[in-house]
Coordinates of C-alpha atoms in Angstrom, one line a residue:
Chain A
X1 CA -27.1 26.6 55.5
X2 CA -28.2 24.1 52.8
X3 CA -25.4 22.1 51.5
X4 CA -24.9 18.6 50.3
X5 CA -21.5 17.3 49.3
X6 CA -20.5 14.4 47.3
X7 CA -17.2 13.3 45.6
X8 CA -17.1 14.2 42.0
X9 CA -15.9 10.8 40.6
X10 CA -15.7 7.1 41.4
X11 CA -14.2 4.4 39.0
X12 CA -14.6 0.7 39.7
X13 CA -14.3 -2.5 37.9
X14 CA -17.2 -4.7 36.8
X15 CA -18.1 -7.2 39.7
X16 CA -16.9 -5.0 42.4
X17 CA -18.7 -3.0 45.0
X18 CA -19.2 0.7 44.7
X19 CA -19.7 3.0 47.6
X20 CA -20.9 6.3 47.1
X21 CA -20.7 8.9 50.0
X22 CA -22.6 12.0 50.8
X23 CA -22.7 14.5 53.7
X24 CA -25.6 16.7 54.4
X25 CA -26.3 19.6 56.9
X26 CA -29.8 19.7 58.0
X27 CA -30.3 17.4 61.0
X28 CA -34.0 17.6 60.8
X29 CA -34.1 16.1 57.3
X30 CA -37.2 13.6 57.1
X31 CA -35.9 11.7 54.2
X32 CA -32.7 11.2 52.4
X33 CA -32.8 10.1 48.7
X34 CA -30.6 8.6 46.1
X35 CA -31.3 9.4 42.3
X36 CA -29.5 8.1 39.3
X37 CA -29.1 10.1 35.9
X38 CA -28.1 8.5 32.7
X39 CA -26.8 10.4 29.9
X40 CA -29.6 12.3 28.1
X41 CA -32.2 11.3 30.9
X42 CA -33.8 12.8 33.8
X43 CA -33.4 11.6 37.4
X44 CA -34.5 8.1 38.4
X45 CA -35.5 7.6 42.0
X46 CA -33.4 4.7 43.1
X47 CA -34.1 4.5 46.9
X48 CA -34.7 6.7 50.0
X49 CA -34.4 6.1 53.7
X50 CA -36.5 7.6 56.4
X51 CA -34.4 9.5 59.1
X52 CA -35.2 7.3 61.9
X53 CA -33.5 4.2 60.1
X54 CA -30.0 3.6 59.8
X55 CA -29.9 1.0 56.9
X56 CA -32.0 0.0 54.1
X57 CA -31.5 -2.8 51.7
X58 CA -33.0 -3.2 48.3
X59 CA -31.6 -5.9 46.0
X60 CA -28.2 -4.9 45.1
X61 CA -28.6 -1.4 46.9
X62 CA -27.7 -0.9 50.6
X63 CA -28.2 2.7 52.1
X64 CA -26.4 3.4 55.4
X65 CA -27.4 6.5 57.5
X66 CA -25.3 8.0 60.2
X67 CA -27.5 10.9 61.5
X68 CA -24.7 11.8 64.1
X69 CA -22.1 12.5 61.4
X70 CA -24.8 13.7 58.9
X71 CA -23.5 10.9 56.6
X72 CA -25.2 9.1 53.8
X73 CA -23.8 6.2 51.6
X74 CA -25.0 4.1 48.7
X75 CA -23.4 0.8 48.2
X76 CA -24.0 -1.2 44.8
X77 CA -23.1 -4.8 45.0
X78 CA -21.9 -6.5 42.0
X79 CA -21.5 -3.4 40.1
X80 CA -22.3 -3.6 36.2
X81 CA -21.4 -1.5 33.3
X82 CA -25.2 -0.4 33.2
X83 CA -24.7 1.2 36.6
X84 CA -22.4 3.9 34.9
X85 CA -24.1 7.1 35.6
X86 CA -24.2 10.2 37.9
X87 CA -25.6 9.4 41.3
X88 CA -27.2 12.4 43.2
X89 CA -27.8 12.5 47.0
X90 CA -30.7 14.7 48.3
X91 CA -32.0 16.0 51.7
X92 CA -35.5 16.8 52.3
X93 CA -36.1 19.9 54.3
X94 CA -39.4 21.3 55.5
X95 CA -40.3 24.5 53.7
X96 CA -43.3 26.5 53.9
X97 CA -45.5 23.5 53.8
X98 CA -43.7 21.1 51.3
X99 CA -40.7 19.0 51.1
X100 CA -37.9 20.7 49.4
X101 CA -35.2 18.7 48.1
X102 CA -31.6 19.8 48.3
X103 CA -29.3 17.9 46.0
X104 CA -25.5 17.4 45.7
X105 CA -23.7 18.0 42.7
X106 CA -23.6 14.3 41.9
X107 CA -20.8 11.5 41.8
X108 CA -20.1 10.3 38.4
X109 CA -19.7 6.4 38.4
X110 CA -17.5 4.8 35.8
X111 CA -17.6 0.9 35.6
X112 CA -15.0 -0.7 33.5
X113 CA -15.2 -4.2 32.2
Chain B
X1 CA -41.1 5.0 31.3
X2 CA -41.0 7.2 34.3
X3 CA -44.6 8.2 34.2
X4 CA -43.6 11.8 33.7
X5 CA -43.5 13.1 30.1
X6 CA -41.7 16.2 29.0
X7 CA -41.9 17.8 25.5
X8 CA -40.0 19.0 23.7
X9 CA -36.9 17.0 24.4
X10 CA -34.6 19.6 23.0
X11 CA -35.4 23.3 22.1
X12 CA -33.1 25.8 20.6
X13 CA -34.6 29.2 20.5
X14 CA -33.3 33.0 20.1
X15 CA -33.4 35.5 23.0
X16 CA -36.6 37.1 21.3
X17 CA -38.6 34.1 20.9
X18 CA -41.5 32.7 23.1
X19 CA -42.1 29.1 23.7
X20 CA -43.4 26.7 26.1
X21 CA -42.3 23.7 27.7
X22 CA -44.8 20.9 28.6
X23 CA -45.0 18.4 31.4
X24 CA -47.5 15.7 31.8
X25 CA -47.7 13.0 34.6
X26 CA -49.7 9.9 34.5
X27 CA -49.2 8.9 38.2
X28 CA -52.2 10.4 39.7
X29 CA -49.9 12.9 41.6
X30 CA -51.2 16.1 43.1
X31 CA -47.9 18.0 43.3
X32 CA -45.6 19.2 40.4
X33 CA -42.2 20.8 40.2
X34 CA -40.0 22.7 37.8
X35 CA -36.2 22.4 38.3
X36 CA -33.1 23.8 36.3
X37 CA -30.1 21.7 36.0
X38 CA -27.1 23.5 34.9
X39 CA -23.6 22.1 34.3
X40 CA -21.4 21.8 37.4
X41 CA -24.2 23.2 39.6
X42 CA -26.8 21.4 41.9
X43 CA -30.3 21.2 40.7
X44 CA -32.3 24.4 41.5
X45 CA -35.7 24.3 42.4
X46 CA -37.7 26.8 40.4
X47 CA -41.4 26.4 41.0
X48 CA -43.8 24.1 43.0
X49 CA -47.4 23.5 42.5
X50 CA -49.8 21.6 44.8
X51 CA -53.3 20.9 43.9
X52 CA -52.8 23.5 40.9
X53 CA -51.8 26.2 43.3
X54 CA -48.4 27.6 43.2
X55 CA -46.8 27.0 46.7
X56 CA -43.2 28.0 45.8
X57 CA -41.6 30.5 43.3
X58 CA -37.7 30.3 44.1
X59 CA -36.7 33.8 43.0
X60 CA -37.1 32.9 39.4
X61 CA -37.0 35.8 37.0
X62 CA -40.2 36.9 35.5
X63 CA -39.1 35.7 32.0
X64 CA -40.1 32.2 33.3
X65 CA -43.9 31.9 33.7
X66 CA -45.3 28.7 35.0
X67 CA -48.9 27.5 34.4
X68 CA -50.7 24.5 36.1
X69 CA -54.2 24.1 34.5
X70 CA -54.8 20.9 36.3
X71 CA -53.1 18.2 38.4
X72 CA -51.7 16.3 35.5
X73 CA -50.2 19.1 33.3
X74 CA -47.6 21.7 34.1
X75 CA -46.1 24.3 31.6
X76 CA -43.2 26.5 31.7
X77 CA -43.7 29.8 29.4
X78 CA -40.4 31.3 28.2
X79 CA -39.8 34.6 26.8
X80 CA -36.8 36.9 26.2
X81 CA -34.4 34.4 27.7
X82 CA -30.7 35.0 28.1
X83 CA -27.9 32.7 27.1
X84 CA -27.4 31.7 30.9
X85 CA -30.7 30.1 30.8
X86 CA -29.4 27.3 28.6
X87 CA -29.8 24.3 30.7
X88 CA -31.8 21.1 31.1
X89 CA -35.1 21.8 32.7
X90 CA -36.8 18.9 34.7
X91 CA -40.1 18.4 35.6
X92 CA -41.1 16.2 38.7
X93 CA -44.3 15.1 40.2
X94 CA -45.1 13.7 43.7
X95 CA -48.3 12.1 45.4
X96 CA -48.4 15.0 47.5
X97 CA -46.0 17.8 48.6
X98 CA -44.1 15.6 51.2
X99 CA -43.8 12.4 49.1
X100 CA -40.8 11.2 46.9
X101 CA -40.5 13.1 43.5
X102 CA -40.4 11.4 40.1
X103 CA -38.7 13.1 37.4
X104 CA -39.1 13.4 33.7
X105 CA -36.3 13.3 31.2
X106 CA -36.1 16.9 30.9
X107 CA -36.0 19.5 28.2
X108 CA -32.5 20.3 26.9
X109 CA -32.9 24.0 26.1
X110 CA -30.3 26.2 24.1
X111 CA -30.5 29.9 23.9
X112 CA -28.7 31.5 21.0

């Protein structure tokens, strides 16, 4: 079945690293995504990783993929108060000729000064 | 500025009203999507259009009617909605139907 799971909440102090974890179910997923949603806004594509990679780094963001365990993580270095938001993990599934995204319920990150 | 613009940002309507949500993308993409985001539930895919042809209708009730007149515009026509339809409706687009999706800021819909 389609199921992407994330922890609901993470609280860190400004300057610390944040690690948001996600597990997914479809081993044939081509891409895995991280989106950020700030209050009153839509989803902002943060980064994504192709399934044949196990790590991708983009400035303060590091994505780790463990295909064997179907585990994806997003590490934010030097977390800032502006990083406070909800973070969604999504897996892509081939579905009748298009890439269907299956989202988790999101992890709310709270960064305190 | 995401390149995907949704209007209106907020909409309050009665159950007997008819209204439309509009989405416009300025990214030159060929695929567009409607999603529903309800509290405490994962995003639900509603419709997918690729090159103006509908390729997915994810068991959405007929009171929601999509329209894609060209690859830059997507509408969601609403009629006789129910209170449980209150949610954030998000539009997204992608270069083609297998590329990353970029979202608009959504329309917050409240049904009285």
